[in-house]
mmCIF file of C-alpha atoms in Angstrom:
data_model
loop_
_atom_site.group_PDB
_atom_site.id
_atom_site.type_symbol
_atom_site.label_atom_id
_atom_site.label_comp_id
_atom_site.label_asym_id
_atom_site.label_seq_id
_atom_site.Cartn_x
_atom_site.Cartn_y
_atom_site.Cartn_z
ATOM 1 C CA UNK N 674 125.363 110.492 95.729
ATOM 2 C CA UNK N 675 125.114 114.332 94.627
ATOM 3 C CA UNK N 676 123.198 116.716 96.479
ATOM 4 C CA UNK N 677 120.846 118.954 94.710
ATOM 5 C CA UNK N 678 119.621 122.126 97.005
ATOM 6 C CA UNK N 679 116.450 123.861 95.302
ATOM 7 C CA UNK N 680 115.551 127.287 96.627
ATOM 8 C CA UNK N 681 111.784 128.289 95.378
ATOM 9 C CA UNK N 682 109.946 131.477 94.432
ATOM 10 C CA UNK N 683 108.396 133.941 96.701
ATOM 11 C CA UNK N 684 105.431 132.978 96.776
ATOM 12 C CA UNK N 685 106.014 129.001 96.754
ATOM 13 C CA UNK N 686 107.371 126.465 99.112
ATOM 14 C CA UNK N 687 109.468 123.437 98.940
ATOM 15 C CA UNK N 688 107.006 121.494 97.738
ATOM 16 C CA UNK N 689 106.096 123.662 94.652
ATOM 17 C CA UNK N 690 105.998 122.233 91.365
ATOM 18 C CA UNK N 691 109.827 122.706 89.813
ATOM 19 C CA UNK N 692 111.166 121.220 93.460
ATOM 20 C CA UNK N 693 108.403 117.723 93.214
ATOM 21 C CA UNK N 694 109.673 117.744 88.969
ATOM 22 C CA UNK N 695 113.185 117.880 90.070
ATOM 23 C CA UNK N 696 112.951 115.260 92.657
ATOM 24 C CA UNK N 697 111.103 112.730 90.141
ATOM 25 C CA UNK N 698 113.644 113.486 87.638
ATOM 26 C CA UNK N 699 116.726 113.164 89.774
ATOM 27 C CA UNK N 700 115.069 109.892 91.867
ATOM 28 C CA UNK N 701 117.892 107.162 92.517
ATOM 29 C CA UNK N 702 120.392 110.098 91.505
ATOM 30 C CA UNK N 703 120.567 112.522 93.821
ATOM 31 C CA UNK N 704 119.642 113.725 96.940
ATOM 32 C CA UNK N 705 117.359 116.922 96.056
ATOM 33 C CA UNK N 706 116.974 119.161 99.230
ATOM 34 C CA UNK N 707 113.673 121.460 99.098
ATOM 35 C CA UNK N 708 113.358 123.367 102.080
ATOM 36 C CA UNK N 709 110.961 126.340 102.939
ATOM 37 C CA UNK N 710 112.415 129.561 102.550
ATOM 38 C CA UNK N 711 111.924 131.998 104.911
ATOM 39 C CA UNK N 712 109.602 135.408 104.736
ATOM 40 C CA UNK N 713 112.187 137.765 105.265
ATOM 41 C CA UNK N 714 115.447 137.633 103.528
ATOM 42 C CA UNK N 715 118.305 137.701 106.187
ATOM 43 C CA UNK N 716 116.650 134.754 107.658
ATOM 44 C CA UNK N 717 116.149 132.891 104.702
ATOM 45 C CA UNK N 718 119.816 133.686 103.538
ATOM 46 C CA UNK N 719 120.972 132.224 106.997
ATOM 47 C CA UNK N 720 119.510 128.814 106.516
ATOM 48 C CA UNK N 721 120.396 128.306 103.128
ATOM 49 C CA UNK N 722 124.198 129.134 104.499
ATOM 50 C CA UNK N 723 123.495 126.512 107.518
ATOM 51 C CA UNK N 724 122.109 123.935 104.787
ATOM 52 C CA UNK N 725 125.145 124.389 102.450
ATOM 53 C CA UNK N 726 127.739 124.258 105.277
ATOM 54 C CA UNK N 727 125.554 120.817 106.587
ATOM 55 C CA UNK N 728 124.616 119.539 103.692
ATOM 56 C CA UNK N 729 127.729 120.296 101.282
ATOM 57 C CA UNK N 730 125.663 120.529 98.139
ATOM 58 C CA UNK N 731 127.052 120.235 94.666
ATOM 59 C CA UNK N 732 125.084 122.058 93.052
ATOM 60 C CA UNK N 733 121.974 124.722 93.815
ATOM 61 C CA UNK N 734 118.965 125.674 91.693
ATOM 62 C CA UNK N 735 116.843 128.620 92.024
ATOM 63 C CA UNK N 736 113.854 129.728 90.696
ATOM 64 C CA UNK N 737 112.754 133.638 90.802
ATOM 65 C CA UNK N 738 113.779 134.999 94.433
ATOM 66 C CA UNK N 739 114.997 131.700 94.921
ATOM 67 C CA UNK N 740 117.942 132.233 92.338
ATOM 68 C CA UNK N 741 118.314 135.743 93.401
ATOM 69 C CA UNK N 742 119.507 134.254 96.857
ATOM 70 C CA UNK N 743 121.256 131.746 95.016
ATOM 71 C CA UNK N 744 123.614 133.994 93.082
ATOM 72 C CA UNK N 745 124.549 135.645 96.028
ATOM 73 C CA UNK N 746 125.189 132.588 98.095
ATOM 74 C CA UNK N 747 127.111 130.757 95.592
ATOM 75 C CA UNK N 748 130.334 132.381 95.701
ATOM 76 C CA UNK N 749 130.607 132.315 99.052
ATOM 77 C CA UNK N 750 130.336 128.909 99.863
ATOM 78 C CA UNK N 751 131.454 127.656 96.109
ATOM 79 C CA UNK N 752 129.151 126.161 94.826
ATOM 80 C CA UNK N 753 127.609 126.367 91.284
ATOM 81 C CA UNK N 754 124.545 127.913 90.369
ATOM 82 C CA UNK N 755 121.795 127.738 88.093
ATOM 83 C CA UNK N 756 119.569 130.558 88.357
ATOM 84 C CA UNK N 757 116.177 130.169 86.362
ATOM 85 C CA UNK N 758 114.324 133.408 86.077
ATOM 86 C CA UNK N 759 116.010 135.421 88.589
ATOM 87 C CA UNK N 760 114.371 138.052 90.253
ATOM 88 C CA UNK N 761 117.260 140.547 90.772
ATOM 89 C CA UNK N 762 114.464 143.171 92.177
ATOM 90 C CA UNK N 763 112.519 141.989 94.413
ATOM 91 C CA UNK N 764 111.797 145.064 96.530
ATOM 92 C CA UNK N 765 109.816 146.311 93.003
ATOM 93 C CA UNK N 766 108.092 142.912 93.129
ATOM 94 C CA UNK N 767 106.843 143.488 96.624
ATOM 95 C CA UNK N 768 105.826 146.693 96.778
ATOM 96 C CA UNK N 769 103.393 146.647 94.285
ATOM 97 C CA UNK N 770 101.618 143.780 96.748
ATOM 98 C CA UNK N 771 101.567 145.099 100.211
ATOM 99 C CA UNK N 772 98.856 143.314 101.721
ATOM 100 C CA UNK N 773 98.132 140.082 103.332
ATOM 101 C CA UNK N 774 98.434 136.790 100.662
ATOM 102 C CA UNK N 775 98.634 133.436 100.878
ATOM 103 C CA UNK N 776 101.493 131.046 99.084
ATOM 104 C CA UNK N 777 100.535 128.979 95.995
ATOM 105 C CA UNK N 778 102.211 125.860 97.361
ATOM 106 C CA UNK N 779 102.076 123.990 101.241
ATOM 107 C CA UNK N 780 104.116 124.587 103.608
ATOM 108 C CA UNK N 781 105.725 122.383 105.967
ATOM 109 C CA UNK N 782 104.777 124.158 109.306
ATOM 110 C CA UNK N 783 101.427 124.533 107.934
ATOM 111 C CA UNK N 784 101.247 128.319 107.862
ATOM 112 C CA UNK N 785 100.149 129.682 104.510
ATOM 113 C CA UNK N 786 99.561 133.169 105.012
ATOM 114 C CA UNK N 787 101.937 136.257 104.800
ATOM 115 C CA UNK N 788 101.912 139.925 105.030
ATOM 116 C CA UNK N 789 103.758 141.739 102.897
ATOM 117 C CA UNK N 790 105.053 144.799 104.348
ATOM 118 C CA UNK N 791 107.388 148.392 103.701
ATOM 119 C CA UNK N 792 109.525 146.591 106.090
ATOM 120 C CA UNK N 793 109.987 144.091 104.057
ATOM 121 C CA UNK N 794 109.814 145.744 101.162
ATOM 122 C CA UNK N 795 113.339 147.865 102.735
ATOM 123 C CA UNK N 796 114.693 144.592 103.899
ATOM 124 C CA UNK N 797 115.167 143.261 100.542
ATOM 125 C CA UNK N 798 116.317 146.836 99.126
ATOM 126 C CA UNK N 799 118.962 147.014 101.299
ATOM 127 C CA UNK N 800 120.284 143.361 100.183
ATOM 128 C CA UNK N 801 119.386 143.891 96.865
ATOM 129 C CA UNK N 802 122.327 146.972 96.889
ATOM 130 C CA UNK N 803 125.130 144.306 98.022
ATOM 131 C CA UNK N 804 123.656 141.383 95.708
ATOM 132 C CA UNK N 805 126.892 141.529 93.391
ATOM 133 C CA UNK N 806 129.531 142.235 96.033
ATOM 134 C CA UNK N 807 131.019 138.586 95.806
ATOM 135 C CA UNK N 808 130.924 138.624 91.841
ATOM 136 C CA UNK N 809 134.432 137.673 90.585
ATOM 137 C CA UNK N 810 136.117 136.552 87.493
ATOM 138 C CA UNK N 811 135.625 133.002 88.900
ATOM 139 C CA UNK N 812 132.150 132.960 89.141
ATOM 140 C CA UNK N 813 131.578 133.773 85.437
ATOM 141 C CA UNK N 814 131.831 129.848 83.952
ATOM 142 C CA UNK N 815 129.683 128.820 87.911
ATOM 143 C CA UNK N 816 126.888 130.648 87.863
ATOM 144 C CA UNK N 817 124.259 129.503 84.469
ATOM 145 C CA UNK N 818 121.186 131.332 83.972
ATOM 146 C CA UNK N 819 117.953 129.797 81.985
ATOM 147 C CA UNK N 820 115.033 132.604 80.647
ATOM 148 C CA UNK N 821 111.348 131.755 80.343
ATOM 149 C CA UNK N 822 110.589 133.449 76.840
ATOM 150 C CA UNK N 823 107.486 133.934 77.706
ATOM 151 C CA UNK N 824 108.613 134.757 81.228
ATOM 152 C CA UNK N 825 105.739 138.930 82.243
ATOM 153 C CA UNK N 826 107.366 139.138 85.685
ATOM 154 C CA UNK N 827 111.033 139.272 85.520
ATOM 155 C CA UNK N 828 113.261 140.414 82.771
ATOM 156 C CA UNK N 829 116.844 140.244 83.915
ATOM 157 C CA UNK N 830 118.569 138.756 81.655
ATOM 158 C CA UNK N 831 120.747 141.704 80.680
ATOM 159 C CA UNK N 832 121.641 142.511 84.381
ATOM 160 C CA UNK N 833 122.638 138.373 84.567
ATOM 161 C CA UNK N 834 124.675 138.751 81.607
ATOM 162 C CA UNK N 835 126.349 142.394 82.648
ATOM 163 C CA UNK N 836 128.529 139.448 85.138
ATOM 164 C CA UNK N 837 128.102 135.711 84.096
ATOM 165 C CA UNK N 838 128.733 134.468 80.361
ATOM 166 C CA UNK N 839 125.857 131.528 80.391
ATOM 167 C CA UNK N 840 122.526 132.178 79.191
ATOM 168 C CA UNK N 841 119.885 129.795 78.066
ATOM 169 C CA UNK N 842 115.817 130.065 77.252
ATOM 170 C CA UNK N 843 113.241 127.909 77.587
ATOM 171 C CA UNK N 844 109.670 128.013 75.647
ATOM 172 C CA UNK N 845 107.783 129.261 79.002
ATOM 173 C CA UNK N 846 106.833 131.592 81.363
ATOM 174 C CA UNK N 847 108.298 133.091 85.242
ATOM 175 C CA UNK N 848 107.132 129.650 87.325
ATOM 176 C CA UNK N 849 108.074 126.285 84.835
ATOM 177 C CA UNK N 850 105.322 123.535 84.690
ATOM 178 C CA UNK N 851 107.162 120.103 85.812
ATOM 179 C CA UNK N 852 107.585 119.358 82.283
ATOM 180 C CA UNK N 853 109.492 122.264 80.876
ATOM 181 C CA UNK N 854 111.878 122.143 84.411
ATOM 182 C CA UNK N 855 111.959 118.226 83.464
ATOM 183 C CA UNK N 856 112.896 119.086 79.656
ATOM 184 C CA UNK N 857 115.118 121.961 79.824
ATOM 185 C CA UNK N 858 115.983 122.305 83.388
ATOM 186 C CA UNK N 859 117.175 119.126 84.320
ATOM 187 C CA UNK N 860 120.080 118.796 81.041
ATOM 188 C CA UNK N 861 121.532 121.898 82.696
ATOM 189 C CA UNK N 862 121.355 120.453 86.301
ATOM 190 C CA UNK N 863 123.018 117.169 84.961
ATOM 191 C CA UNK N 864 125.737 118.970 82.315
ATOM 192 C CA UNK N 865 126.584 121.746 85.497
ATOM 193 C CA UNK N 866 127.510 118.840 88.074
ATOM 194 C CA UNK N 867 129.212 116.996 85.613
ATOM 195 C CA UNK N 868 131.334 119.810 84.367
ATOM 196 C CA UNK N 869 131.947 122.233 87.161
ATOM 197 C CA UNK N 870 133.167 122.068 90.936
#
C-alpha cells in the first residue's frame, strides 16, 4: 500500500483538518502518516528525515510551513512533493506574533501552548537562507504546488515558480476546509503517485 506523509501548518497538528480529510479520502488506499511537527525547525526537520528514512513514503504533502519543510526535504530523500500554500517566509510570519498562543488543532502529547520567540524567529531565518540549496533540474517535474485564491497569508507563488514548473489554484483560502483538500487536493495526491517516483 502507498504511504502518504502529511506535514501541517504552524499553528496546527496532525490531527488538523486537511490531515483527518486526507485520511478519509485515502481510507483502504493508503497509509496517511500525520505526525506533530515540532516547535522549532531543526527539530522538526529531523523527524520528518527519521520518518522518511523509516517509513519510505511515496509521496509527502504539506500545507503552509508544512510544505515549506517539505520542499526542502524532498530532494534529499527523493521523494515528490506537493506543497499547498507554502510559506517560504516564515521568520516574517512569526515575528509579527511574538507572544505566547495556543495551536488550533490537538496535539498528541497534550501540550497546546507555545511561545513564540526572536529565537525562533532567527532559527527559521537562518534555514529559510539555505531553503533552495538542494533545488536541481530534477526536482522541477517532483515538486507540484496548489494556491488558495483566496489564500491573505502567504503569496508565494512567484518564488515557487522562480524553480518548479507546476502550479495549480484552488477556490479557497491559506488553511483548506476538508472539502476543498478532498476536491482539489486529493486528484493531485492520486495523479503525483501515479505519475512520478
Amino acid at each position: 500500500m502507498k504511504k502518504i506523509l502529511f506535514l501541517h501548518g504552524f499553528y496546527a497538528s496532525g490531527s488538523c483538518v486537511p490531515a483527518l480529510a486526507l485520511r478519509e479520502a485515502f481510507e483502504g488506499k493508503a497509509i496517511v502518516l500525520t505526525p506533530d511537527l515540532p516547535l522549532h525547525p531543526a527539530d522538526a526537520i529531523k523527524l520528518i528525515r527519521e520518518i522518511c528514512e523509516s517509513e519510505k513514503p511515496d509521496i509527502i504533502v504539506g500545507n503552509s510551513c508544512g510544505s515549506f519543510y517539505a520542499q526542502m526535504i524532498s530532494p534529499i530523500v527523493g521523494v515528490p512533493a506537493l506543497l499547498g500554500n507554502p510559506h517560504f517566509k516564515m521568520s516574517d510570519f512569526l515575528r509579527e506574533r511574538i507572544g505566547s498562543h495556543q495551536y488550533k488543532s490537538p496535539r498528541a502529547d497534550g501540550n497546546q501552548n507555545f511561545t513564540i520567540t526572536e529565537e525562533l524567529v532567527k532559527e527559521f531565518e537562518e534555514i529559510e537562507a539555505h531553503q533552495f540549496d538542494s533545488c536541481s533540474i530534477e526536482n522541477k517535474e517532483r515538486i507540484w504546488g496548489i494556491f488558495g485564491e483566496e489564500d491573505t497569508l502567504a503569496h508565494f507563488e512567484p518564488l515557487f515558480l522562480q524553480y518548479y514548473l507546476k502550479s495549480y489554484h484552488f477556490p479557497g483560502g491559506h488553511t483548506p476546509t476538508a472539502e476543498q483538500f478532498q476536491t482539489w487536493y486529493c486528484p493531485l495526491i492520486e495523479k503525483m503517485m501515479m505519475t512520478i517516483r
